[in-house]
XYZ file of C-alpha atoms in Angstrom:
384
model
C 0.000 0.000 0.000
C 1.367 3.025 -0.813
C 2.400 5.963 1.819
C 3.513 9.454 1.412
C 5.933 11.455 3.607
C 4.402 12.361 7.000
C 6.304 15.342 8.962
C 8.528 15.975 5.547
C 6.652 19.186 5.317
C 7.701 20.145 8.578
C 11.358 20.673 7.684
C 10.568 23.072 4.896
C 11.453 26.764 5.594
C 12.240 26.696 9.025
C 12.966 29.389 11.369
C 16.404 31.156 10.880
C 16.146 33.864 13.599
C 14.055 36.285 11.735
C 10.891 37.055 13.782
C 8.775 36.456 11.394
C 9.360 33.356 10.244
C 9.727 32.118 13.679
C 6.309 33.414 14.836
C 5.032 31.157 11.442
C 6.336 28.309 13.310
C 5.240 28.707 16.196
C 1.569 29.580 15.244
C 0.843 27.618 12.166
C 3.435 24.967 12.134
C 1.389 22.137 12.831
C -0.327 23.009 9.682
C 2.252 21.670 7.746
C 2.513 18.855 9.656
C -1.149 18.054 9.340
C -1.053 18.078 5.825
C 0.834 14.840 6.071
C -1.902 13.711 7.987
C -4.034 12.322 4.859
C -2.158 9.267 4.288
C -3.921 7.520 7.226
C -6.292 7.528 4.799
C -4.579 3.761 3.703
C -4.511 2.210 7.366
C -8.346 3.289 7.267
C -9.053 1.864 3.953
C -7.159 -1.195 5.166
C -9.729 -1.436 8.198
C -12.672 -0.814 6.425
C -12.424 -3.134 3.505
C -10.496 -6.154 4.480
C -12.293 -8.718 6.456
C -12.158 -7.377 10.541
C -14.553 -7.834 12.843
C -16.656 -4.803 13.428
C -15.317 -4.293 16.770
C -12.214 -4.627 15.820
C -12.469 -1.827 12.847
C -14.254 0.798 15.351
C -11.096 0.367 17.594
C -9.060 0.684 15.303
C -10.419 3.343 13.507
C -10.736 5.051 16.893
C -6.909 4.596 17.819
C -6.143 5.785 14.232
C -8.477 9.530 15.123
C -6.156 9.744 18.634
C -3.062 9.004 16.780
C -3.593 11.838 14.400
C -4.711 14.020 16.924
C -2.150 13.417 19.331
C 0.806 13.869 16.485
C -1.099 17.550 15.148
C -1.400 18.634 18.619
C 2.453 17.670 18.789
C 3.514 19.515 15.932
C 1.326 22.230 17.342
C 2.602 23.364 20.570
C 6.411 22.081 19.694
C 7.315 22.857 16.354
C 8.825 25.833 17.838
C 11.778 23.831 18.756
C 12.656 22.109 15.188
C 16.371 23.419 14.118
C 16.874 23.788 17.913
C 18.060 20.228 19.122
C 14.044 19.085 19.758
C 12.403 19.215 23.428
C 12.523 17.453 26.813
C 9.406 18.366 27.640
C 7.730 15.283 29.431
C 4.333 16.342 27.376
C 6.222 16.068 24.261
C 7.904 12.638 25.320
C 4.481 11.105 26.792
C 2.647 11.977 23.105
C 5.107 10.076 21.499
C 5.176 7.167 23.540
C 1.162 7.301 23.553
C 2.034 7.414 19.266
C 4.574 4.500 19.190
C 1.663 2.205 22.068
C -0.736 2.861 18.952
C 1.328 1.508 16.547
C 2.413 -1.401 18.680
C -1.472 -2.339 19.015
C -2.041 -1.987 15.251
C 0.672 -4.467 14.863
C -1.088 -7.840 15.655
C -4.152 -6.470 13.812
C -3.030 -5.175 10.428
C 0.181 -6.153 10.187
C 2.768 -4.999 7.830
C 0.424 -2.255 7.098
C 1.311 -0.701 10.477
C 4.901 -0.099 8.902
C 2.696 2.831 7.391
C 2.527 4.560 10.481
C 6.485 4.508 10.956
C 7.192 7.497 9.358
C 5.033 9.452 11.174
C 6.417 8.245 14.226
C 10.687 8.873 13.016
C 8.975 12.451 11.361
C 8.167 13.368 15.685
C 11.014 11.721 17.083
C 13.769 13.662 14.821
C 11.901 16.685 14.834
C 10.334 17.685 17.610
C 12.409 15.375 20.291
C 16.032 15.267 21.778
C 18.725 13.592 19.632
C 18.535 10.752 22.308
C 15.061 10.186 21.737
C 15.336 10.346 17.749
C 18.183 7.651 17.585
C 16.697 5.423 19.689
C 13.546 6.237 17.722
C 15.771 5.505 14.582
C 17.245 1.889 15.389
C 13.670 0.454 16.263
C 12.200 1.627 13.403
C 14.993 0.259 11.339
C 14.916 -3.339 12.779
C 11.081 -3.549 12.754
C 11.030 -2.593 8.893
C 12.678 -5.752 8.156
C 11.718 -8.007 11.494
C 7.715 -7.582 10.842
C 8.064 -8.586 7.010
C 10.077 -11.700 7.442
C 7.931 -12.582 10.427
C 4.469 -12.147 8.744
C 6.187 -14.166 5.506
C 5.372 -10.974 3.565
C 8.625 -9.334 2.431
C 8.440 -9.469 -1.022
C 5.017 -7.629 -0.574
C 6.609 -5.412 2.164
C 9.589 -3.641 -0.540
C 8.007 -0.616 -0.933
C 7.112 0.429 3.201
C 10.436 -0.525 3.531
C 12.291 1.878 1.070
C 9.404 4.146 1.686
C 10.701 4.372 5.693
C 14.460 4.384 5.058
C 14.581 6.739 2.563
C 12.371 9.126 4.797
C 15.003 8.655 7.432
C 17.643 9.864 5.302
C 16.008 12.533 4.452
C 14.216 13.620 7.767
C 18.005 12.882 8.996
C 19.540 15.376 6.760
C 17.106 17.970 6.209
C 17.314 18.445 10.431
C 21.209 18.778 9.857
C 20.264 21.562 7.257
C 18.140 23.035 9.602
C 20.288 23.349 12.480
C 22.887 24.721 10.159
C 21.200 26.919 8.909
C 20.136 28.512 12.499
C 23.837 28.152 13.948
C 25.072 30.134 10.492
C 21.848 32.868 11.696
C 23.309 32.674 15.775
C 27.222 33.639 14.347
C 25.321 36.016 11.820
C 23.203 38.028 14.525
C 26.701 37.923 16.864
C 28.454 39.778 14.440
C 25.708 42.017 13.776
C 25.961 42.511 17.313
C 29.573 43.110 17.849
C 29.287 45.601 14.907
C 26.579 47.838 16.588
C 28.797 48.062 19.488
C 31.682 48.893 18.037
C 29.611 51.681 16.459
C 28.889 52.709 19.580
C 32.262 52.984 21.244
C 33.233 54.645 18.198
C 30.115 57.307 18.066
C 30.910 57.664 22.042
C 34.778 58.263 21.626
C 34.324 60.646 18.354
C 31.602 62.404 19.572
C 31.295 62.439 23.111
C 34.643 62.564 23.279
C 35.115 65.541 20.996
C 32.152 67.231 23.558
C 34.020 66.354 26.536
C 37.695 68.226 24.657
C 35.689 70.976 24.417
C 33.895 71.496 27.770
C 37.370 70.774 29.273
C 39.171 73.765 27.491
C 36.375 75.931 28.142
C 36.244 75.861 31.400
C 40.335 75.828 31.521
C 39.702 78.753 29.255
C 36.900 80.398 31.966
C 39.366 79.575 35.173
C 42.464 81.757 33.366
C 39.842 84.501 32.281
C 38.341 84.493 36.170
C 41.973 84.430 37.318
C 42.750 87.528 34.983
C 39.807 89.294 37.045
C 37.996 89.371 33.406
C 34.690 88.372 34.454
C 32.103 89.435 31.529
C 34.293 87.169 29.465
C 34.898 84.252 31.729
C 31.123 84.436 31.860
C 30.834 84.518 27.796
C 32.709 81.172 28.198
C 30.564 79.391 30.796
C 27.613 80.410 28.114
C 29.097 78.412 25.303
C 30.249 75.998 28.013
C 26.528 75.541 28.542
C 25.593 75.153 25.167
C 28.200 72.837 24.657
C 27.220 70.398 27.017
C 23.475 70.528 25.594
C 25.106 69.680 22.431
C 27.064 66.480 24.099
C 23.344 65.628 25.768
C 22.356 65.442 22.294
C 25.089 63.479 20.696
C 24.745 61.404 23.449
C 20.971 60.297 22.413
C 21.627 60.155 18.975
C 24.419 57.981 19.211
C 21.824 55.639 21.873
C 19.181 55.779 18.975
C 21.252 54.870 15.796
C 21.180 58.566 14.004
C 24.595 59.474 14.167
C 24.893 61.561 11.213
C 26.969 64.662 11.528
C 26.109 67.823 9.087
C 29.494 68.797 7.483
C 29.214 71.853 7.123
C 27.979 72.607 10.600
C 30.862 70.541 11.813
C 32.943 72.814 9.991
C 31.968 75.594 11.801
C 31.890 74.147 14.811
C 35.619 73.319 14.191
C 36.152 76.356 13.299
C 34.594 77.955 16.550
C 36.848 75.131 18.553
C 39.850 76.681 17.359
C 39.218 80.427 17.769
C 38.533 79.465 21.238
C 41.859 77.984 21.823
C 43.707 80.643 19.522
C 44.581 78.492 16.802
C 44.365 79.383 13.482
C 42.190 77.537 11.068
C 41.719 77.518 7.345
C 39.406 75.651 5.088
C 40.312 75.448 0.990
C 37.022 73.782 -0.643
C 33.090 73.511 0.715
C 31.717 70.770 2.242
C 29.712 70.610 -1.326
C 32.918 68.534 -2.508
C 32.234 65.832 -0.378
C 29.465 63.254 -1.853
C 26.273 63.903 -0.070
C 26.475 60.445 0.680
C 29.762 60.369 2.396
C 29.757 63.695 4.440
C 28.342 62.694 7.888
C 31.297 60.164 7.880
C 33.823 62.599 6.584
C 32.419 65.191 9.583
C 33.145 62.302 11.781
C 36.860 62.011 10.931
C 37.359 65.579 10.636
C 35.845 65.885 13.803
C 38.592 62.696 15.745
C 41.434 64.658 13.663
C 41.415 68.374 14.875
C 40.209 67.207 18.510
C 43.710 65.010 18.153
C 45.636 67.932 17.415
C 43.400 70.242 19.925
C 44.645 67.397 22.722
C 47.976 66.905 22.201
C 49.859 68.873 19.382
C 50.739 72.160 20.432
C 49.746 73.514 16.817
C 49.449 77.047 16.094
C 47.478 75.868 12.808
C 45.684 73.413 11.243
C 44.836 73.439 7.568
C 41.403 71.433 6.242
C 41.456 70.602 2.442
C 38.429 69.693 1.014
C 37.956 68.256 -2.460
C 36.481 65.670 -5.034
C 37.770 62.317 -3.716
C 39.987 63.524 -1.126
C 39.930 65.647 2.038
C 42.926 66.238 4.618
C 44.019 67.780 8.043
C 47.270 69.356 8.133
C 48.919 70.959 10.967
C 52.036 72.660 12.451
C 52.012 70.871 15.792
C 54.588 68.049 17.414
C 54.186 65.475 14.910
C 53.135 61.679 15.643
C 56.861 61.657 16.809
C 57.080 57.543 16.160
C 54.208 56.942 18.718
C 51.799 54.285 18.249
C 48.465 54.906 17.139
C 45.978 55.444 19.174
C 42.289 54.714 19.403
C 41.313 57.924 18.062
C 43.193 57.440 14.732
C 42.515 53.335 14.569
C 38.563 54.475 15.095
C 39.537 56.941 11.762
C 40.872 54.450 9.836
C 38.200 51.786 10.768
C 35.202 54.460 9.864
C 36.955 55.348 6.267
C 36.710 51.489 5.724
C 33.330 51.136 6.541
C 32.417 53.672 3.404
C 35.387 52.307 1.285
C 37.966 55.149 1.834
C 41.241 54.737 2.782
C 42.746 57.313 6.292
C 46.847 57.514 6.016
C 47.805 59.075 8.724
C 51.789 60.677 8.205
C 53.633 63.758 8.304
C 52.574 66.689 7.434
C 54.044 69.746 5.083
C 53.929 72.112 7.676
C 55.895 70.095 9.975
C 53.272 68.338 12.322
C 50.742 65.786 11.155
C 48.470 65.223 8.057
C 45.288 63.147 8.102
C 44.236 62.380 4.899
C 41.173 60.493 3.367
C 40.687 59.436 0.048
C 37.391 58.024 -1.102
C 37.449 58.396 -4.646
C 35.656 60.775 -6.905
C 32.464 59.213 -6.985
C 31.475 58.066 -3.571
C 30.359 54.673 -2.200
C 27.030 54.385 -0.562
C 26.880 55.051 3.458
């Protein structure tokens, strides 16, 4: 009698990690499962039409309504766990055991014709239970296939259950290895997704919260020597912008929490530009911010940004130099040089932004004597 493959369905499409997909499972999963269900159609026929006794083909035809029920509800409230290693669950465990006593009671009855209900049964164990459960699952299922045929003299008639069940093995077998793959390749996937985010976030916090905190620091180092001096109206003109300053970092500070940290270039600019007045260096700009790809410029604000707070920190520069222009921008100034130091975070974090929009950050000396920071993306622009 001919059989189809119960539970195959079940292993189609399976949850990856994506929300969506996993909320299918766990909602309508059994319906894929259930589909499966139909073939009992041939243990019923068998029941109906050969020569039983009627109370034989009411119980049967009873235990063959719970054993369909009980493997739906199954599929139902575990398929959740298939590409996850199956369940422990006792309920899980106890509906399989009550699916295996039906088939055990079918057995005497129908004979070889029970060997229709095996692959329903390996379809739970592999899927839905333990790896424990599922081999153990797997080696009765494999001796019975042969055992019940020789012992109820019908092999010969018994060919096709037989390659129907181990070729459903194989493939339930490998299609859960596929599965599990598939979610493990998802796991390392989402890990480095994660990893990523936070290294955007140390680098958003040290380039921009960073840069806030330079600032604030000078300022008020600025506002001390200007309170010391007895100039008061200015030393308060300082603790203003001191102020606004740290409203600024609040604000960096939740755009860097929420994702959005994208920098206007030409603001920074000015901002930059402000920075250095403050601290009486002299800064120049050749080229607009319009040079830039639209594209590119909250990235190119960033490492702008990293660069002059660098020299602001720790070059004793009397001026820095910006060039901006198409497929190239640089930060020149006159300060102490890198002076065969290692690099710090600041310029790794420059050199690790340019990659992440396909530029390249060299980092050298510069023409007028201290350090150049240059970044060449080419003329066109990659997308952000």
């Amino acid at each position: 009698m001919s059989q189809a493959l119960p539970g195959a369905g079940a292993a189609d499409d399976l949850p990856c990690g994506f929300d969506d997909d996993q909320k299918f499972w766990d909602r309508r999963g059994w319906l894929i499962a259930g589909v499966w269900v139909i073939f009992l159609v041939f243990p019923v026929l068998d029941l109906l039409l050969d020569d039983y006794a009627l109370p034989i083909r009411i119980i049967g035809l009873a235990l063959i309504a719970l054993f369909a029920a009980v493997y739906l509800q199954s599929y139902a409230a575990f398929s959740w766990t298939i590409g996850q290693g199956g369940t422990s669950a006792r309920r899980a465990q106890a509906n399989f055991l009550v699916l295996c006593a039906i088939v055990a009671l079918g057995i005497p009855v129908i004979g070889v014709t029970a060997m229709g209900l095996f692959p329903f049964i390996t379809s739970f164990a592999i899927f839905l239970l333990n790896r424990k459960w599922a081999i153990a699952s797997y080696a009765a299922v494999l001796v019975l296939s042969f055992a019940l045929p020789i012992i109820f003299g019908q092999f010969m008639d018994a060919i096709f259950l037989i390659g129907l069940n181990l070729v459903l093995m194989v493939v339930y077998a490998i299609t859960v290895a596929a599965i599990q793959r598939s979610a493990t390749a998802e796991k390392i996937r989402s890990d480095y997704l994660l990893v990523a985010e936070q290294e955007r976030v140390a680098r958003d916090v040290h380039d921009g919260i960073g840069h806030s905190l330079t600032a604030l620091n000078l300022k008020a180092q600025l506002a001390l020597r200007l309170m010391d001096q007895e100039q008061y109206a200015q030393a308060r003109g300082e603790l203003v912008q001191l102020s606004a300053l740290a409203v600024d970092a609040l604000d960096s500070v939740r755009t860097t929490v929420q994702g959005l940290s994208r920098q206007d270039l030409a603001a920074e600019l000015s901002e930059l530009r402000q920075a250095c007045s403050d601290n009486n260096l002299e800064f120049s700009v050749a080229g607009t911010a319009e040079e830039v790809p639209g594209a590119l410029r909250s990235h190119v604000a960033w490492i702008l940004r990293e660069a002059v707070t660098n020299v602001l920190r720790h070059a004793h520069a009397s001026t820095i130099v910006l060039h901006l222009e198409p497929g190239k921008v640089s930060v020149d100034d006159d300060g102490d040089g890198l002076q065969a130091s290692t690099p710090g975070h600041g310029i790794r974090g420059m050199q690790e932004r340019a990659r992440q929009f396909g530029a390249i950050c060299t980092v050298g000396a510069s023409r007028l004597g201290g350090t150049s920071v240059q970044v060449a993306f080419g003329t066109k622009g990659n997308e952000a």
